Coordinates of C-alpha atoms and ligand atoms in Angstrom, one line a residue:
M111 CA 76.9 64.3 51.7
G112 CA 80.5 65.1 52.6
Y113 CA 81.7 65.2 56.2
V114 CA 81.8 69.0 56.4
D115 CA 78.2 69.3 55.2
E116 CA 77.0 66.6 57.6
I117 CA 78.6 68.5 60.5
Y118 CA 77.1 71.8 59.5
E119 CA 73.7 70.2 59.4
L120 CA 74.2 68.6 62.7
V121 CA 75.3 71.9 64.3
V122 CA 72.2 73.7 62.9
N123 CA 69.9 71.0 64.2
K124 CA 71.5 70.7 67.6
N125 CA 71.8 74.5 68.2
P126 CA 68.5 76.0 67.0
A127 CA 67.9 79.8 67.1
E128 CA 71.7 80.5 67.2
P129 CA 72.2 82.1 63.7
E130 CA 75.5 83.8 64.6
F131 CA 76.9 80.5 65.8
H132 CA 75.7 78.8 62.6
Q133 CA 77.3 81.6 60.5
A134 CA 80.7 81.2 62.2
V135 CA 80.6 77.4 61.9
K136 CA 79.7 77.6 58.2
E137 CA 82.5 80.1 57.5
V138 CA 85.1 77.9 59.2
L139 CA 83.9 74.5 57.9
D140 CA 83.5 75.7 54.3
S141 CA 87.1 76.9 54.3
L142 CA 88.4 73.8 56.0
R143 CA 86.9 71.6 53.3
L144 CA 90.2 71.0 51.5
A145 CA 92.1 70.2 54.7
V146 CA 89.3 67.9 55.9
D147 CA 88.8 66.1 52.6
A148 CA 92.5 65.3 52.6
N149 CA 92.2 63.5 56.0
E150 CA 88.5 62.5 56.0
A151 CA 88.8 58.9 57.1
V152 CA 90.8 59.7 60.2
Y153 CA 88.8 62.8 61.2
R154 CA 85.5 60.9 60.8
R155 CA 86.7 57.9 62.8
E156 CA 87.9 60.3 65.6
G157 CA 84.8 62.4 65.4
L158 CA 87.0 65.4 65.2
L159 CA 84.6 67.9 63.7
E160 CA 81.8 66.8 66.1
R161 CA 84.1 67.4 69.0
L162 CA 85.4 70.7 67.6
T163 CA 81.9 72.2 67.1
E164 CA 80.6 71.2 70.6
P165 CA 81.9 73.4 73.4
D166 CA 83.7 71.5 76.2
R167 CA 81.2 73.1 78.6
Q168 CA 79.0 76.2 78.9
F169 CA 77.8 78.1 82.0
K170 CA 74.7 80.3 82.1
F171 CA 74.1 82.1 85.4
K172 CA 72.1 84.8 87.2
V173 CA 73.7 88.2 87.8
P174 CA 71.7 90.2 90.3
W175 CA 72.9 93.7 91.1
V176 CA 71.6 96.9 92.7
D177 CA 71.2 100.2 90.8
D178 CA 71.6 103.6 92.3
S179 CA 67.9 103.9 93.2
G180 CA 68.3 100.8 95.3
K181 CA 66.4 98.5 92.9
V182 CA 67.6 95.0 92.3
N183 CA 68.2 94.2 88.6
V184 CA 68.9 90.7 87.1
N185 CA 71.0 90.0 84.0
T186 CA 72.1 86.7 82.5
G187 CA 75.8 85.8 82.4
Y188 CA 77.6 83.3 80.2
R189 CA 80.9 81.6 79.8
V190 CA 81.5 79.1 77.1
Q191 CA 84.7 77.0 77.4
F192 CA 85.1 75.8 73.9
N193 CA 88.4 74.0 73.4
N194 CA 91.6 73.7 75.5
A195 CA 93.6 71.4 73.2
I196 CA 96.6 73.8 73.0
G197 CA 96.4 75.8 76.2
P198 CA 94.2 77.1 79.0
Y199 CA 90.9 78.6 77.8
K200 CA 91.2 82.3 76.9
G201 CA 88.8 84.8 75.5
G202 CA 87.0 88.1 76.3
L203 CA 83.9 89.1 78.2
R204 CA 81.2 91.1 76.3
L205 CA 78.7 93.3 78.1
H206 CA 76.0 94.3 75.6
P207 CA 72.2 94.0 75.6
S208 CA 72.4 91.8 72.4
V209 CA 74.5 89.1 74.2
N210 CA 72.9 85.6 74.2
L211 CA 74.3 82.1 74.2
G212 CA 74.5 81.9 70.4
I213 CA 76.6 85.0 70.2
I214 CA 78.9 83.8 72.9
K215 CA 79.2 80.5 71.1
F216 CA 80.1 82.1 67.8
L217 CA 82.8 84.2 69.5
G218 CA 84.1 81.2 71.5
F219 CA 84.3 79.0 68.4
E220 CA 86.2 81.7 66.4
Q221 CA 88.5 82.2 69.4
I222 CA 89.8 78.6 69.1
F223 CA 91.3 79.3 65.7
K224 CA 92.4 82.9 66.4
N225 CA 94.3 81.8 69.5
S226 CA 95.9 79.0 67.6
L227 CA 97.0 81.5 64.9
T228 CA 98.9 83.6 67.5
G229 CA 101.4 80.7 67.9
L230 CA 100.9 81.0 71.6
P231 CA 99.6 78.2 74.0
I232 CA 96.0 79.4 74.5
G233 CA 92.7 77.6 74.0
G234 CA 89.3 79.2 73.1
S235 CA 86.5 80.5 75.2
K236 CA 84.2 83.5 75.5
G237 CA 81.8 85.0 78.0
G238 CA 79.7 88.0 78.9
A239 CA 76.2 89.2 79.8
D240 CA 73.2 90.9 78.4
F241 CA 74.0 93.9 80.6
D242 CA 74.0 97.4 79.0
P243 CA 76.8 99.5 80.5
K244 CA 75.7 102.6 78.7
G245 CA 74.5 105.3 81.0
K246 CA 75.4 103.4 84.2
S247 CA 77.2 105.0 87.0
D248 CA 80.6 103.8 88.3
R249 CA 78.9 102.3 91.4
E250 CA 76.4 100.4 89.2
I251 CA 79.2 99.0 87.0
L252 CA 80.9 98.0 90.2
S253 CA 77.8 96.3 91.6
F254 CA 77.3 94.4 88.3
C255 CA 80.9 93.3 87.9
T256 CA 81.2 92.2 91.5
S257 CA 78.1 90.0 91.1
F258 CA 79.1 88.7 87.7
I259 CA 82.6 87.5 89.0
T260 CA 81.1 86.1 92.2
E261 CA 79.6 83.4 90.1
L262 CA 82.2 83.2 87.3
Y263 CA 85.1 82.8 89.6
N264 CA 84.1 79.2 90.2
Y265 CA 85.0 78.3 86.6
I266 CA 88.2 80.3 85.9
G267 CA 91.8 80.4 87.0
A268 CA 95.3 81.4 85.7
D269 CA 95.8 77.8 84.4
I270 CA 92.2 77.1 83.7
D271 CA 90.4 79.9 81.9
V272 CA 91.6 83.5 81.6
P273 CA 89.0 86.1 80.6
A274 CA 89.7 89.5 79.1
G275 CA 87.9 92.5 77.8
D276 CA 85.6 92.8 74.8
I277 CA 82.7 95.1 73.9
G278 CA 81.7 97.0 77.1
V279 CA 84.6 95.6 79.1
G280 CA 87.7 97.8 79.5
A281 CA 90.3 98.3 82.3
R282 CA 87.6 99.6 84.8
E283 CA 85.5 96.5 84.6
I284 CA 88.5 94.2 84.6
G285 CA 89.8 96.0 87.7
Y286 CA 86.5 95.5 89.6
M287 CA 86.3 91.9 88.6
F288 CA 90.0 91.3 89.6
G289 CA 89.4 92.9 93.0
Q290 CA 86.5 90.6 93.8
Y291 CA 88.2 87.5 92.4
K292 CA 91.2 88.2 94.8
K293 CA 88.8 88.6 97.7
L294 CA 87.0 85.3 97.0
T295 CA 90.1 83.2 96.3
H296 CA 92.7 84.8 98.6
S297 CA 95.1 84.5 95.8
Y298 CA 96.9 87.0 93.5
E299 CA 97.1 85.4 90.1
G300 CA 97.0 86.4 86.5
V301 CA 93.4 85.2 86.1
L302 CA 92.2 88.2 84.0
T303 CA 94.1 90.1 81.3
G304 CA 93.6 93.7 80.3
K305 CA 94.4 94.7 83.9
G306 CA 95.6 98.1 85.0
L307 CA 99.4 98.7 84.9
S308 CA 99.6 99.1 88.6
Y309 CA 98.4 95.6 89.3
G310 CA 99.8 93.3 86.7
G311 CA 98.6 94.7 83.4
S312 CA 100.8 94.7 80.3
L313 CA 102.0 97.9 78.6
A314 CA 100.6 98.0 75.0
R315 CA 97.7 95.6 75.8
K316 CA 95.2 98.5 75.4
E317 CA 96.6 99.4 72.0
A318 CA 97.3 95.8 70.9
T319 CA 94.3 94.9 68.8
G320 CA 94.2 98.1 66.8
Y321 CA 98.0 98.2 66.5
G322 CA 98.2 94.6 65.5
L323 CA 95.6 95.0 62.8
M324 CA 97.7 97.7 61.2
F325 CA 100.9 95.7 61.5
L326 CA 99.3 92.9 59.6
V327 CA 97.8 95.2 57.0
E328 CA 101.2 96.9 56.6
E329 CA 103.0 93.5 56.0
M330 CA 100.3 92.3 53.6
L331 CA 100.5 95.5 51.5
K332 CA 104.3 95.2 51.5
C333 CA 104.1 91.7 50.2
A334 CA 101.7 92.9 47.5
G335 CA 104.2 95.6 46.4
E336 CA 102.1 98.4 48.0
D337 CA 103.0 101.0 50.6
I338 CA 100.6 101.8 53.5
K339 CA 101.8 105.4 53.4
G340 CA 99.3 107.7 51.9
K341 CA 96.5 105.2 51.8
V342 CA 93.0 106.4 52.9
C343 CA 91.2 104.3 55.4
T344 CA 87.7 104.1 56.7
V345 CA 87.1 102.8 60.2
S346 CA 83.8 101.9 61.9
G347 CA 83.5 101.9 65.7
S348 CA 85.1 104.3 68.1
G349 CA 85.9 101.9 71.0
N350 CA 89.2 100.3 71.9
V351 CA 89.9 98.5 68.6
A352 CA 88.9 101.5 66.4
T353 CA 90.8 104.1 68.4
Y354 CA 94.1 102.3 68.4
A355 CA 93.8 101.1 64.8
I356 CA 93.4 104.8 63.8
E357 CA 96.3 105.8 66.0
K358 CA 98.7 103.2 64.4
A359 CA 97.4 103.9 60.9
H360 CA 98.3 107.5 61.3
Q361 CA 101.7 106.6 62.7
L362 CA 102.3 104.4 59.6
G363 CA 101.5 107.3 57.3
A364 CA 97.9 106.4 56.3
K365 CA 94.9 108.7 56.8
V366 CA 91.7 107.5 58.5
V367 CA 88.7 109.6 57.6
T368 CA 85.8 108.0 59.5
C369 CA 84.7 106.5 62.8
S370 CA 81.3 105.6 64.2
D371 CA 79.3 104.5 67.2
S372 CA 75.9 102.7 67.3
N373 CA 74.1 106.0 66.7
G374 CA 76.0 107.6 63.9
W375 CA 79.3 108.3 62.2
V376 CA 81.8 111.0 61.6
Y377 CA 83.5 112.0 58.4
D378 CA 86.7 114.0 58.9
P379 CA 88.4 114.6 55.5
E380 CA 91.6 115.8 57.2
G381 CA 91.9 112.7 59.2
I382 CA 90.4 111.7 62.5
D383 CA 91.8 113.5 65.5
V384 CA 92.8 110.7 67.8
A385 CA 93.3 112.9 70.9
A386 CA 89.8 114.3 70.4
L387 CA 88.4 110.8 70.0
K388 CA 90.1 109.6 73.2
Q389 CA 88.9 112.6 75.1
I390 CA 85.3 112.0 74.0
K391 CA 85.2 108.2 74.3
E392 CA 87.8 107.2 77.0
I393 CA 87.5 110.3 79.3
N394 CA 84.1 111.9 78.8
R395 CA 82.5 108.5 78.0
A396 CA 80.3 110.6 75.6
R397 CA 78.9 110.2 72.1
L398 CA 80.4 111.0 68.7
T399 CA 78.0 113.9 68.3
E400 CA 80.6 115.8 70.4
Y401 CA 83.4 115.3 67.8
A402 CA 82.4 118.3 65.7
K403 CA 83.2 120.6 68.7
Y404 CA 86.8 119.6 68.4
R405 CA 86.9 119.5 64.6
P406 CA 84.6 122.0 63.0
K407 CA 85.4 120.8 59.4
S408 CA 84.1 117.3 60.2
T409 CA 80.5 116.2 59.7
Y410 CA 78.3 113.9 61.8
H411 CA 75.7 111.7 60.3
E412 CA 73.0 109.7 62.0
G413 CA 72.8 105.9 61.2
R414 CA 75.1 103.9 59.1
G415 CA 77.3 105.2 56.2
V416 CA 81.0 104.7 56.9
W417 CA 81.4 102.3 53.9
S418 CA 80.0 104.9 51.4
I419 CA 83.2 106.9 51.7
K420 CA 85.8 106.3 49.1
C421 CA 88.9 104.5 50.6
D422 CA 91.8 102.2 49.9
I423 CA 91.5 100.3 53.1
A424 CA 88.3 99.4 55.0
L425 CA 88.6 98.5 58.7
P426 CA 85.4 97.5 60.4
C427 CA 86.1 97.7 64.1
A428 CA 82.7 97.9 65.8
T429 CA 80.7 94.6 65.9
Q430 CA 79.5 91.5 64.0
N431 CA 77.5 91.9 60.7
E432 CA 78.1 95.5 60.0
V433 CA 79.4 95.2 56.4
F434 CA 76.7 93.9 54.1
L435 CA 76.7 92.9 50.4
D436 CA 75.7 96.3 49.3
D437 CA 78.5 97.9 51.3
A438 CA 81.0 95.5 49.7
K439 CA 79.7 96.5 46.3
T440 CA 80.2 100.2 47.1
L441 CA 83.7 99.5 48.5
V442 CA 84.7 97.7 45.3
S443 CA 83.3 100.3 43.0
N444 CA 85.2 103.0 45.0
G445 CA 88.5 101.2 44.4
C446 CA 89.0 99.7 47.9
I447 CA 91.9 97.1 47.9
V448 CA 91.9 95.9 51.5
L449 CA 89.3 94.9 54.0
A450 CA 90.8 93.8 57.3
E451 CA 88.4 92.9 60.2
G452 CA 89.2 94.6 63.5
A453 CA 85.9 93.4 64.9
N454 CA 84.8 89.8 65.1
M455 CA 82.8 88.7 62.0
P456 CA 81.8 92.2 60.9
T457 CA 81.4 91.1 57.3
T458 CA 78.4 89.0 56.2
L459 CA 79.2 85.8 54.3
D460 CA 77.8 87.1 51.0
A461 CA 79.9 90.3 51.3
V462 CA 83.0 88.2 52.0
D463 CA 82.4 86.2 48.8
Y464 CA 81.9 89.4 46.8
L465 CA 85.1 90.9 48.1
L466 CA 87.1 87.8 47.3
E467 CA 85.6 87.5 43.8
N468 CA 86.6 91.1 43.2
K469 CA 90.2 90.5 44.4
V470 CA 90.0 92.7 47.5
M471 CA 92.6 91.5 50.0
F472 CA 90.2 90.3 52.7
V473 CA 91.6 89.3 56.2
P474 CA 89.2 87.7 58.6
G475 CA 89.1 88.9 62.2
K476 CA 90.5 85.7 63.6
A477 CA 93.8 86.7 61.9
A478 CA 93.5 90.5 61.7
N479 CA 92.5 91.2 65.3
A480 CA 94.5 88.4 67.0
G481 CA 97.0 91.0 68.3
G482 CA 94.7 91.6 71.3
V483 CA 94.6 88.1 72.6
A484 CA 98.3 87.6 71.7
T485 CA 99.2 90.5 73.9
S486 CA 96.9 89.1 76.6
A487 CA 98.9 85.9 76.4
L488 CA 102.1 88.1 76.8
E489 CA 100.4 89.6 79.9
M490 CA 99.9 86.1 81.2
T491 CA 103.6 85.3 80.6
Q492 CA 104.7 88.5 82.4
N493 CA 102.4 87.6 85.4
S494 CA 103.8 84.1 85.6
Q495 CA 107.4 85.5 85.5
R496 CA 106.5 88.3 88.0
L497 CA 108.1 90.7 85.5
N498 CA 107.0 93.7 83.4
W499 CA 108.3 94.3 79.9
S500 CA 108.7 97.8 78.4
F501 CA 106.2 99.1 75.9
E502 CA 108.7 98.8 73.1
E503 CA 109.4 95.1 74.0
V504 CA 105.7 94.2 74.0
E505 CA 105.1 96.2 70.8
S506 CA 107.9 94.6 69.0
K507 CA 106.8 91.1 70.0
L508 CA 103.3 92.0 68.9
K509 CA 104.6 93.2 65.5
Q510 CA 106.5 90.0 65.0
I511 CA 103.4 87.9 65.9
M512 CA 101.3 89.8 63.4
V513 CA 103.9 89.4 60.7
N514 CA 104.1 85.7 61.4
I515 CA 100.3 85.4 61.3
F516 CA 100.2 87.0 57.9
H517 CA 102.9 84.7 56.5
N518 CA 101.2 81.6 58.1
I519 CA 97.8 82.3 56.6
D520 CA 99.4 83.3 53.2
D521 CA 101.4 80.0 53.2
A522 CA 98.4 77.9 54.2
A523 CA 96.3 79.4 51.4
K524 CA 99.1 78.7 48.9
R525 CA 99.5 75.1 50.1
Y526 CA 95.9 74.5 49.3
D527 CA 96.0 76.3 45.9
C528 CA 94.0 79.2 47.2
A529 CA 96.7 81.9 47.0
G530 CA 95.3 85.2 48.3
N531 CA 92.3 83.6 50.0
Y532 CA 93.0 84.5 53.6
V533 CA 89.7 83.0 54.9
V534 CA 90.9 79.6 53.8
G535 CA 94.4 80.4 54.9
A536 CA 93.5 81.6 58.4
N537 CA 91.0 78.8 59.1
I538 CA 93.3 76.0 57.9
A539 CA 96.4 77.4 59.6
G540 CA 94.5 77.8 62.9
F541 CA 92.8 74.4 62.6
E542 CA 95.9 72.3 61.8
K543 CA 97.5 72.9 65.2
V544 CA 94.3 72.3 67.2
A545 CA 93.4 69.2 65.2
D546 CA 96.9 67.8 65.7
A547 CA 96.7 68.4 69.5
M548 CA 93.2 66.9 69.8
L549 CA 94.2 63.8 68.0
A550 CA 97.3 63.4 70.1
Q551 CA 95.4 63.7 73.4
G552 CA 92.9 60.9 72.9
I553 CA 89.2 61.4 73.2
Y554 CA 87.8 64.2 75.2
Ligands
NDP624 P1 84.3 98.7 72.6 O1 83.1 98.5 73.5 O2 85.5 99.5 73.1 O3 83.8 99.5 71.3 C1 82.8 99.0 70.4 C2 82.4 100.1 69.4 O4 81.5 99.5 68.5 C3 81.8 101.3 69.9 O5 82.1 102.4 69.1 C4 80.3 100.9 69.8 O6 79.4 102.0 69.8 C5 80.3 100.2 68.5 N1 79.2 99.1 68.6 C6 79.0 98.1 69.5 N2 77.9 97.4 69.2 C7 77.4 98.0 68.1 C8 76.2 97.7 67.3 N3 75.4 96.7 67.6 N4 76.0 98.5 66.2 C9 76.8 99.6 65.9 N5 78.0 99.9 66.6 C10 78.2 99.1 67.7 O7 84.7 97.3 71.9 P2 86.0 96.9 71.3 O8 86.6 98.0 70.5 O9 86.8 96.2 72.3 O10 85.5 95.7 70.3 C11 85.1 96.0 69.0 C12 85.1 94.7 68.2 O11 86.4 94.1 68.2 C13 84.2 93.6 68.7 O12 83.7 92.8 67.6 C14 85.2 92.7 69.5 O13 84.7 91.4 69.7 C15 86.4 92.8 68.7 N6 87.6 92.5 69.3 C16 88.1 93.2 70.4 C17 89.3 93.0 71.0 C18 89.8 93.8 72.0 O14 91.0 93.6 72.4 N7 89.1 94.8 72.6 C19 90.1 91.9 70.5 C20 89.6 91.2 69.3 C21 88.4 91.5 68.8 P3 78.6 102.4 71.1 O15 79.6 103.1 72.0 O16 77.5 103.3 70.6 O17 78.1 101.1 71.7

């Protein structure tokens, strides 16, 4: 059995009942095969893959909080610090009832390679809790966030581990956590990113993941001799990533005709109205059923269905495992030429294989959505410098980073005779730098 297969078996045996973590490790290891085989003797002796697939440390903690009726509730919080070979740990916090250790480990593992791909000095971590923010009042969110950070603050710091937002964590939650961190530590430091603009946040951070996704797609299409202008896109999700992917797609001349939430989806043949979407989701904090009030020609459908709509470019921006093999078949038969992952691991492994076999340009999340964490790292830089850059300056740096990421993954795929396979390209390009740093720093 080869080194890669041995390690995958080890991971499955050592981490039972964590299917998302197994899936992420399988995807990464399978595509590292060529790079690992070329250096197998050294990597084996150094235990490199054993070390890479085992988090440096993981915290699981109690989060008691009081709801508006005065009742005490208890959730479970997590932080998994996976690897800091190339910089302080960095990764988002997810608040969603589905959160468990396996999901946080899958996200933390992916984060190592994503952060490496940005070209910036940041290691990989992830955290969150099984708390459901839906339907909670501001005071309940404050109570939860205060309790969550009262434990988490022990393990983080501007040069140690810098959390950010993810599903269910936006500027409001980061603000509440930052306030409590300051109180507990008596220090004002860039310990969290995604902060509000009045207290150390970066312009363009909110937009960064969605904008970055579209910058990468634009560059990839350009290199393939295609123009993004006039292309029809389907997007899933209606949160942070989805909203700003739609906004930038429209600015670049494409047309996005769908979006969704966990209850249903909207089809708007004239193009999603971003102002209406922001009003519904960011201001009213309401459901997509309201969208038709703003756009009478749109239709709302319960359940799943975004991928049934004919498109050139598919952009899953909601959550993991939301594009299945059947969806991939429909996309291919409808003439889709690009699937770029705004969300983390939204496409199942068999669907990815099908898309690659059918020559769809597929970009995995660790490359396609790296603009968010890259801009978080730019926020850390601004905090360290005690400076604020303009929107244009941050956006132009973001664009350059996304263009570089595309060329790095494209080059890595070509170096290993896998031209056009950006799964291989992204994993190898992300891995090489981390492996080099780990080998240089001894055994830890
Ligand atoms: P948000 O919480 O802002 O939005 C998430 C969206 O996805 C909502 O529309 C939500 O619908 C929907 N959704 C969440 N869970 C499910 C589910 N189980 N089934 C169906 N729909 C679901 O999160 P973000 O936009 O920040 O994150 C979206 C994805 O992008 C995640 O995979 C995240 O890890 C990834 N990502 C985010 C980055 C960022 O900067 N924010 C950076 C890189 C990756 P509903 O409102 O009904 O819950």
